[in-house]
Amino acid sequence: MKKRLVIFGATGSIGSQVLDVVRANPDDFEILGLSAKSNKCLLEEHSNDFNPRLGWTLDISKMEEMAINPNTDMVVFACKGTDVINVLIESIRHKKQIAIANKELLVEYGERIMNEAKKYGVQLIPIDSEHSGIFQILNGNKDREIEKIILTCSGGPFLNMSQEGFKSITFNQAIKHPNWKMGKKISVDSATMMNKALEIIEAHHLFDITPEKIDVLVHPQSIVHALVQFRDGSLIAHMGYPDMRLPISYALYYPQAKENNLPRIDLIDKKLEFYKPDLCKFPSIGFAYDALQRKGNFTKKLNQSNDKAVEMFEKGEIRFDEIFEYVRKGTFL
Ligand code: NDP
Ligand code: MG
């Protein structure tokens, strides 16, 4: 039987790749509903391609109706931002399968979301590549005690630039990621390493793990996405070609797995490097640990001040290097 999907954020980078996977596997999935924020034109185009039974919408209350429709098997959160928090909560309460790329929701409402998920026995299947990697490692190692989780990050386009150089970085330079093709906001976050800060918080909630047990390593090749070290000293890595359609396929097919013709990594002659992140040049990672340690709504403030800072950077109201100070003040002062 086909898995029936509702996809939020269908016009974005992740949403389009979700549709690519569905397009390549028409016998396995049916699209029931699609949504976006404002890009009606592209949404109509997708709708003509997939002919969703429940149609498409730009309206949050309609999104909720689509999510909880009795025919919906899985709800895919490929949208950004936190406006859809109640849609997510209702999807959990209606025991829908949930695939989630949207990290802002987990950063701001992680505790509430995971409490509901526990209460209703719903498992959130992450799409974010690092978290998909951890999820996959833990899936085969349920009874082993975790010593630490390591998230990798490419370091973004300015890993080797001097701090002085940060002052003249333009928005267009910041959205050119060396390994991944992503939406603009997350590309800037990768350049500031704020993306990794958000992912530390995301991992803390998704895997119910204390921040002291979460580490970050810079890995410029983006081949190892995550590692889990167990109490017995084993360190298990998840590797994959840097292509979001791989974690998307994993989430859409979960708990099954299906073969695909997406690119594979050839490890021959590949150099895999790992470095400690430079927290002086990229203080964002430190902000995440601080915000988690202080409890309260610091993670929410971190996400919101970063959203605002990226918006201001895009409009040319602040420089790239000023994002860090803007976020620090917005979160902790
Ligand atoms: P994009 O900016 O490319 O797309 C965002 C999508 O969400 C669009 O469909 C947009 O609609 C919709 N949207 C925007 N604002 C809202 C809102 N307030 N309510 C509902 N829908 C909204 O983003 P990405 O695809 O890059 O990222 C989506 C999410 O996935 C983010 O949370 C990001 O952090 C996460 N993620 C992305 C990765 C990537 O490779 N891109 C990797 C891992 C995680 P419209 O087009 O009409 O504006
Ligand atoms: Mg990621």
mmCIF file with all atom_site columns, C-alpha atoms in Angstrom, residues 58-210:
data_model
loop_
_atom_site.group_PDB
_atom_site.id
_atom_site.type_symbol
_atom_site.label_atom_id
_atom_site.label_alt_id
_atom_site.label_comp_id
_atom_site.label_asym_id
_atom_site.label_entity_id
_atom_site.label_seq_id
_atom_site.pdbx_PDB_ins_code
_atom_site.Cartn_x
_atom_site.Cartn_y
_atom_site.Cartn_z
_atom_site.occupancy
_atom_site.B_iso_or_equiv
_atom_site.pdbx_formal_charge
_atom_site.auth_seq_id
_atom_site.auth_comp_id
_atom_site.auth_asym_id
_atom_site.auth_atom_id
_atom_site.pdbx_PDB_model_num
ATOM 1   C CA . LEU A 1 58  ? -0.942 28.679 2.285  1.00 0.00 ? 58  LEU A CA 1
ATOM 2   C CA . ASP A 1 59  ? -3.171 28.719 5.336  1.00 0.00 ? 59  ASP A CA 1
ATOM 3   C CA . ILE A 1 60  ? -2.099 27.266 8.692  1.00 0.00 ? 60  ILE A CA 1
ATOM 4   C CA . SER A 1 61  ? -5.571 26.104 9.761  1.00 0.00 ? 61  SER A CA 1
ATOM 5   C CA . LYS A 1 62  ? -5.907 24.157 6.499  1.00 0.00 ? 62  LYS A CA 1
ATOM 6   C CA . MET A 1 63  ? -2.467 22.649 7.137  1.00 0.00 ? 63  MET A CA 1
ATOM 7   C CA . GLU A 1 64  ? -3.727 21.279 10.415 1.00 0.00 ? 64  GLU A CA 1
ATOM 8   C CA . GLU A 1 65  ? -6.796 19.774 8.704  1.00 0.00 ? 65  GLU A CA 1
ATOM 9   C CA . MET A 1 66  ? -4.549 18.066 6.149  1.00 0.00 ? 66  MET A CA 1
ATOM 10  C CA . ALA A 1 67  ? -2.204 16.753 8.847  1.00 0.00 ? 67  ALA A CA 1
ATOM 11  C CA . ILE A 1 68  ? -4.908 15.177 10.977 1.00 0.00 ? 68  ILE A CA 1
ATOM 12  C CA . ASN A 1 69  ? -7.013 13.878 8.086  1.00 0.00 ? 69  ASN A CA 1
ATOM 13  C CA . PRO A 1 70  ? -7.725 10.175 8.735  1.00 0.00 ? 70  PRO A CA 1
ATOM 14  C CA . ASN A 1 71  ? -6.119 9.262  5.390  1.00 0.00 ? 71  ASN A CA 1
ATOM 15  C CA . THR A 1 72  ? -2.789 10.911 6.227  1.00 0.00 ? 72  THR A CA 1
ATOM 16  C CA . ASP A 1 73  ? -0.079 8.395  7.159  1.00 0.00 ? 73  ASP A CA 1
ATOM 17  C CA . MET A 1 74  ? 2.916  10.713 7.419  1.00 0.00 ? 74  MET A CA 1
ATOM 18  C CA . VAL A 1 75  ? 3.366  14.453 7.880  1.00 0.00 ? 75  VAL A CA 1
ATOM 19  C CA . VAL A 1 76  ? 6.621  15.908 6.558  1.00 0.00 ? 76  VAL A CA 1
ATOM 20  C CA . PHE A 1 77  ? 7.789  19.135 8.198  1.00 0.00 ? 77  PHE A CA 1
ATOM 21  C CA . ALA A 1 78  ? 10.033 20.597 5.493  1.00 0.00 ? 78  ALA A CA 1
ATOM 22  C CA . CYS A 1 79  ? 8.964  24.154 6.298  1.00 0.00 ? 79  CYS A CA 1
ATOM 23  C CA . LYS A 1 80  ? 11.069 26.603 8.290  1.00 0.00 ? 80  LYS A CA 1
ATOM 24  C CA . GLY A 1 81  ? 10.170 28.673 11.353 1.00 0.00 ? 81  GLY A CA 1
ATOM 25  C CA . THR A 1 82  ? 7.902  27.923 14.281 1.00 0.00 ? 82  THR A CA 1
ATOM 26  C CA . ASP A 1 83  ? 4.461  29.093 13.102 1.00 0.00 ? 83  ASP A CA 1
ATOM 27  C CA . VAL A 1 84  ? 3.467  25.462 12.621 1.00 0.00 ? 84  VAL A CA 1
ATOM 28  C CA . ILE A 1 85  ? 4.059  24.350 16.221 1.00 0.00 ? 85  ILE A CA 1
ATOM 29  C CA . ASN A 1 86  ? 0.373  23.584 16.816 1.00 0.00 ? 86  ASN A CA 1
ATOM 30  C CA . VAL A 1 87  ? 0.153  21.670 13.570 1.00 0.00 ? 87  VAL A CA 1
ATOM 31  C CA . LEU A 1 88  ? 3.047  19.504 14.762 1.00 0.00 ? 88  LEU A CA 1
ATOM 32  C CA . ILE A 1 89  ? 1.492  18.981 18.193 1.00 0.00 ? 89  ILE A CA 1
ATOM 33  C CA . GLU A 1 90  ? -1.864 18.010 16.640 1.00 0.00 ? 90  GLU A CA 1
ATOM 34  C CA . SER A 1 91  ? -0.117 15.640 14.225 1.00 0.00 ? 91  SER A CA 1
ATOM 35  C CA . ILE A 1 92  ? 1.501  13.943 17.223 1.00 0.00 ? 92  ILE A CA 1
ATOM 36  C CA . ARG A 1 93  ? -1.807 13.781 19.095 1.00 0.00 ? 93  ARG A CA 1
ATOM 37  C CA . HIS A 1 94  ? -3.362 12.104 16.059 1.00 0.00 ? 94  HIS A CA 1
ATOM 38  C CA . LYS A 1 95  ? -0.477 9.610  16.097 1.00 0.00 ? 95  LYS A CA 1
ATOM 39  C CA . LYS A 1 96  ? 0.723  10.425 12.593 1.00 0.00 ? 96  LYS A CA 1
ATOM 40  C CA . GLN A 1 97  ? 4.163  9.341  11.476 1.00 0.00 ? 97  GLN A CA 1
ATOM 41  C CA . ILE A 1 98  ? 6.340  12.449 11.485 1.00 0.00 ? 98  ILE A CA 1
ATOM 42  C CA . ALA A 1 99  ? 9.401  13.246 9.412  1.00 0.00 ? 99  ALA A CA 1
ATOM 43  C CA . ILE A 1 100 ? 11.000 16.479 10.545 1.00 0.00 ? 100 ILE A CA 1
ATOM 44  C CA . ALA A 1 101 ? 13.617 18.686 8.897  1.00 0.00 ? 101 ALA A CA 1
ATOM 45  C CA . ASN A 1 102 ? 12.474 21.828 10.687 1.00 0.00 ? 102 ASN A CA 1
ATOM 46  C CA . LYS A 1 103 ? 15.050 22.347 13.444 1.00 0.00 ? 103 LYS A CA 1
ATOM 47  C CA . GLU A 1 104 ? 13.698 25.687 14.672 1.00 0.00 ? 104 GLU A CA 1
ATOM 48  C CA . LEU A 1 105 ? 10.618 23.899 16.030 1.00 0.00 ? 105 LEU A CA 1
ATOM 49  C CA . LEU A 1 106 ? 12.788 21.574 18.101 1.00 0.00 ? 106 LEU A CA 1
ATOM 50  C CA . VAL A 1 107 ? 15.086 24.375 19.265 1.00 0.00 ? 107 VAL A CA 1
ATOM 51  C CA . GLU A 1 108 ? 12.207 26.514 20.537 1.00 0.00 ? 108 GLU A CA 1
ATOM 52  C CA . TYR A 1 109 ? 9.693  23.870 21.615 1.00 0.00 ? 109 TYR A CA 1
ATOM 53  C CA . GLY A 1 110 ? 11.796 20.719 22.012 1.00 0.00 ? 110 GLY A CA 1
ATOM 54  C CA . GLU A 1 111 ? 10.619 19.840 25.499 1.00 0.00 ? 111 GLU A CA 1
ATOM 55  C CA . ARG A 1 112 ? 6.941  20.261 24.712 1.00 0.00 ? 112 ARG A CA 1
ATOM 56  C CA . ILE A 1 113 ? 7.220  18.346 21.439 1.00 0.00 ? 113 ILE A CA 1
ATOM 57  C CA . MET A 1 114 ? 9.140  15.427 22.930 1.00 0.00 ? 114 MET A CA 1
ATOM 58  C CA . ASN A 1 115 ? 6.785  15.215 25.930 1.00 0.00 ? 115 ASN A CA 1
ATOM 59  C CA . GLU A 1 116 ? 3.797  14.939 23.596 1.00 0.00 ? 116 GLU A CA 1
ATOM 60  C CA . ALA A 1 117 ? 5.634  12.434 21.422 1.00 0.00 ? 117 ALA A CA 1
ATOM 61  C CA . LYS A 1 118 ? 6.367  10.289 24.472 1.00 0.00 ? 118 LYS A CA 1
ATOM 62  C CA . LYS A 1 119 ? 2.798  10.587 25.720 1.00 0.00 ? 119 LYS A CA 1
ATOM 63  C CA . TYR A 1 120 ? 1.308  9.490  22.390 1.00 0.00 ? 120 TYR A CA 1
ATOM 64  C CA . GLY A 1 121 ? 4.019  6.946  21.563 1.00 0.00 ? 121 GLY A CA 1
ATOM 65  C CA . VAL A 1 122 ? 5.033  8.778  18.377 1.00 0.00 ? 122 VAL A CA 1
ATOM 66  C CA . GLN A 1 123 ? 8.579  8.633  17.063 1.00 0.00 ? 123 GLN A CA 1
ATOM 67  C CA . LEU A 1 124 ? 9.931  11.706 15.269 1.00 0.00 ? 124 LEU A CA 1
ATOM 68  C CA . ILE A 1 125 ? 12.081 10.686 12.319 1.00 0.00 ? 125 ILE A CA 1
ATOM 69  C CA . PRO A 1 126 ? 14.742 13.316 11.697 1.00 0.00 ? 126 PRO A CA 1
ATOM 70  C CA . ILE A 1 127 ? 15.626 14.497 8.198  1.00 0.00 ? 127 ILE A CA 1
ATOM 71  C CA . ASP A 1 128 ? 18.513 16.757 9.228  1.00 0.00 ? 128 ASP A CA 1
ATOM 72  C CA . SER A 1 129 ? 21.466 14.676 8.006  1.00 0.00 ? 129 SER A CA 1
ATOM 73  C CA . GLU A 1 130 ? 23.438 14.554 11.271 1.00 0.00 ? 130 GLU A CA 1
ATOM 74  C CA . HIS A 1 131 ? 20.375 13.595 13.259 1.00 0.00 ? 131 HIS A CA 1
ATOM 75  C CA . SER A 1 132 ? 19.318 11.050 10.681 1.00 0.00 ? 132 SER A CA 1
ATOM 76  C CA . GLY A 1 133 ? 22.800 9.554  11.081 1.00 0.00 ? 133 GLY A CA 1
ATOM 77  C CA . ILE A 1 134 ? 22.485 9.382  14.872 1.00 0.00 ? 134 ILE A CA 1
ATOM 78  C CA . PHE A 1 135 ? 18.958 7.976  14.614 1.00 0.00 ? 135 PHE A CA 1
ATOM 79  C CA . GLN A 1 136 ? 20.213 5.242  12.286 1.00 0.00 ? 136 GLN A CA 1
ATOM 80  C CA . ILE A 1 137 ? 23.141 4.354  14.555 1.00 0.00 ? 137 ILE A CA 1
ATOM 81  C CA . LEU A 1 138 ? 20.943 4.257  17.655 1.00 0.00 ? 138 LEU A CA 1
ATOM 82  C CA . ASN A 1 139 ? 18.333 2.194  15.868 1.00 0.00 ? 139 ASN A CA 1
ATOM 83  C CA . GLY A 1 140 ? 20.686 -0.753 15.744 1.00 0.00 ? 140 GLY A CA 1
ATOM 84  C CA . ASN A 1 141 ? 22.101 -0.173 19.225 1.00 0.00 ? 141 ASN A CA 1
ATOM 85  C CA . LYS A 1 142 ? 19.098 0.382  21.459 1.00 0.00 ? 142 LYS A CA 1
ATOM 86  C CA . ASP A 1 143 ? 20.476 -1.208 24.597 1.00 0.00 ? 143 ASP A CA 1
ATOM 87  C CA . ARG A 1 144 ? 23.964 0.277  24.613 1.00 0.00 ? 144 ARG A CA 1
ATOM 88  C CA . GLU A 1 145 ? 24.663 3.221  26.891 1.00 0.00 ? 145 GLU A CA 1
ATOM 89  C CA . ILE A 1 146 ? 25.831 6.321  25.044 1.00 0.00 ? 146 ILE A CA 1
ATOM 90  C CA . GLU A 1 147 ? 29.043 7.998  26.169 1.00 0.00 ? 147 GLU A CA 1
ATOM 91  C CA . LYS A 1 148 ? 28.815 10.806 23.650 1.00 0.00 ? 148 LYS A CA 1
ATOM 92  C CA . ILE A 1 149 ? 27.320 11.911 20.389 1.00 0.00 ? 149 ILE A CA 1
ATOM 93  C CA . ILE A 1 150 ? 29.491 13.751 17.890 1.00 0.00 ? 150 ILE A CA 1
ATOM 94  C CA . LEU A 1 151 ? 27.929 16.019 15.292 1.00 0.00 ? 151 LEU A CA 1
ATOM 95  C CA . THR A 1 152 ? 30.156 16.902 12.392 1.00 0.00 ? 152 THR A CA 1
ATOM 96  C CA . CYS A 1 153 ? 30.118 20.169 10.501 1.00 0.00 ? 153 CYS A CA 1
ATOM 97  C CA . SER A 1 154 ? 31.813 21.152 7.279  1.00 0.00 ? 154 SER A CA 1
ATOM 98  C CA . GLY A 1 155 ? 32.944 24.468 8.737  1.00 0.00 ? 155 GLY A CA 1
ATOM 99  C CA . GLY A 1 156 ? 31.166 26.333 5.954  1.00 0.00 ? 156 GLY A CA 1
ATOM 100 C CA . PRO A 1 157 ? 32.709 28.559 3.301  1.00 0.00 ? 157 PRO A CA 1
ATOM 101 C CA . PHE A 1 158 ? 34.800 30.665 5.718  1.00 0.00 ? 158 PHE A CA 1
ATOM 102 C CA . LEU A 1 159 ? 36.458 27.951 7.781  1.00 0.00 ? 159 LEU A CA 1
ATOM 103 C CA . ASN A 1 160 ? 39.945 29.070 6.813  1.00 0.00 ? 160 ASN A CA 1
ATOM 104 C CA . MET A 1 161 ? 39.344 32.786 6.477  1.00 0.00 ? 161 MET A CA 1
ATOM 105 C CA . SER A 1 162 ? 40.921 35.106 9.066  1.00 0.00 ? 162 SER A CA 1
ATOM 106 C CA . GLN A 1 163 ? 38.537 36.741 11.524 1.00 0.00 ? 163 GLN A CA 1
ATOM 107 C CA . GLU A 1 164 ? 39.545 40.082 10.035 1.00 0.00 ? 164 GLU A CA 1
ATOM 108 C CA . GLY A 1 165 ? 38.206 38.902 6.674  1.00 0.00 ? 165 GLY A CA 1
ATOM 109 C CA . PHE A 1 166 ? 34.721 38.304 8.185  1.00 0.00 ? 166 PHE A CA 1
ATOM 110 C CA . LYS A 1 167 ? 34.022 42.039 8.055  1.00 0.00 ? 167 LYS A CA 1
ATOM 111 C CA . SER A 1 168 ? 33.750 42.139 4.288  1.00 0.00 ? 168 SER A CA 1
ATOM 112 C CA . ILE A 1 169 ? 31.752 38.928 3.663  1.00 0.00 ? 169 ILE A CA 1
ATOM 113 C CA . THR A 1 170 ? 28.681 39.588 1.507  1.00 0.00 ? 170 THR A CA 1
ATOM 114 C CA . PHE A 1 171 ? 25.320 37.792 1.721  1.00 0.00 ? 171 PHE A CA 1
ATOM 115 C CA . ASN A 1 172 ? 25.912 36.120 -1.646 1.00 0.00 ? 172 ASN A CA 1
ATOM 116 C CA . GLN A 1 173 ? 29.270 34.780 -0.490 1.00 0.00 ? 173 GLN A CA 1
ATOM 117 C CA . ALA A 1 174 ? 27.690 33.498 2.729  1.00 0.00 ? 174 ALA A CA 1
ATOM 118 C CA . ILE A 1 175 ? 25.001 31.462 0.968  1.00 0.00 ? 175 ILE A CA 1
ATOM 119 C CA . LYS A 1 176 ? 27.486 29.520 -1.176 1.00 0.00 ? 176 LYS A CA 1
ATOM 120 C CA . HIS A 1 177 ? 28.040 26.354 0.814  1.00 0.00 ? 177 HIS A CA 1
ATOM 121 C CA . PRO A 1 178 ? 30.982 24.171 -0.277 1.00 0.00 ? 178 PRO A CA 1
ATOM 122 C CA . ASN A 1 179 ? 29.191 20.789 0.033  1.00 0.00 ? 179 ASN A CA 1
ATOM 123 C CA . TRP A 1 180 ? 25.415 21.194 0.377  1.00 0.00 ? 180 TRP A CA 1
ATOM 124 C CA . LYS A 1 181 ? 22.748 22.987 -1.649 1.00 0.00 ? 181 LYS A CA 1
ATOM 125 C CA . MET A 1 182 ? 20.329 24.457 0.888  1.00 0.00 ? 182 MET A CA 1
ATOM 126 C CA . GLY A 1 183 ? 17.874 27.290 1.559  1.00 0.00 ? 183 GLY A CA 1
ATOM 127 C CA . LYS A 1 184 ? 19.408 30.749 2.117  1.00 0.00 ? 184 LYS A CA 1
ATOM 128 C CA . LYS A 1 185 ? 18.782 31.022 5.865  1.00 0.00 ? 185 LYS A CA 1
ATOM 129 C CA . ILE A 1 186 ? 20.374 27.677 6.730  1.00 0.00 ? 186 ILE A CA 1
ATOM 130 C CA . SER A 1 187 ? 23.285 28.440 4.380  1.00 0.00 ? 187 SER A CA 1
ATOM 131 C CA . VAL A 1 188 ? 24.079 31.625 6.341  1.00 0.00 ? 188 VAL A CA 1
ATOM 132 C CA . ASP A 1 189 ? 23.702 29.589 9.547  1.00 0.00 ? 189 ASP A CA 1
ATOM 133 C CA . SER A 1 190 ? 26.256 27.119 8.231  1.00 0.00 ? 190 SER A CA 1
ATOM 134 C CA . ALA A 1 191 ? 28.648 29.958 7.478  1.00 0.00 ? 191 ALA A CA 1
ATOM 135 C CA . THR A 1 192 ? 28.341 31.309 11.051 1.00 0.00 ? 192 THR A CA 1
ATOM 136 C CA . MET A 1 193 ? 28.167 27.748 12.502 1.00 0.00 ? 193 MET A CA 1
ATOM 137 C CA . MET A 1 194 ? 24.893 28.813 14.087 1.00 0.00 ? 194 MET A CA 1
ATOM 138 C CA . ASN A 1 195 ? 23.460 25.823 12.249 1.00 0.00 ? 195 ASN A CA 1
ATOM 139 C CA . LYS A 1 196 ? 25.582 23.550 14.427 1.00 0.00 ? 196 LYS A CA 1
ATOM 140 C CA . ALA A 1 197 ? 24.486 25.463 17.531 1.00 0.00 ? 197 ALA A CA 1
ATOM 141 C CA . LEU A 1 198 ? 20.842 24.803 16.621 1.00 0.00 ? 198 LEU A CA 1
ATOM 142 C CA . GLU A 1 199 ? 21.690 21.168 15.871 1.00 0.00 ? 199 GLU A CA 1
ATOM 143 C CA . ILE A 1 200 ? 23.223 20.654 19.333 1.00 0.00 ? 200 ILE A CA 1
ATOM 144 C CA . ILE A 1 201 ? 19.901 21.743 20.827 1.00 0.00 ? 201 ILE A CA 1
ATOM 145 C CA . GLU A 1 202 ? 17.994 19.653 18.279 1.00 0.00 ? 202 GLU A CA 1
ATOM 146 C CA . ALA A 1 203 ? 20.048 16.554 19.206 1.00 0.00 ? 203 ALA A CA 1
ATOM 147 C CA . HIS A 1 204 ? 19.599 17.220 22.931 1.00 0.00 ? 204 HIS A CA 1
ATOM 148 C CA . HIS A 1 205 ? 15.815 17.016 22.520 1.00 0.00 ? 205 HIS A CA 1
ATOM 149 C CA . LEU A 1 206 ? 15.527 14.340 19.857 1.00 0.00 ? 206 LEU A CA 1
ATOM 150 C CA . PHE A 1 207 ? 17.804 11.878 21.625 1.00 0.00 ? 207 PHE A CA 1
ATOM 151 C CA . ASP A 1 208 ? 17.184 12.959 25.227 1.00 0.00 ? 208 ASP A CA 1
ATOM 152 C CA . ILE A 1 209 ? 20.884 13.439 25.813 1.00 0.00 ? 209 ILE A CA 1
ATOM 153 C CA . THR A 1 210 ? 22.573 15.962 28.095 1.00 0.00 ? 210 THR A CA 1
#
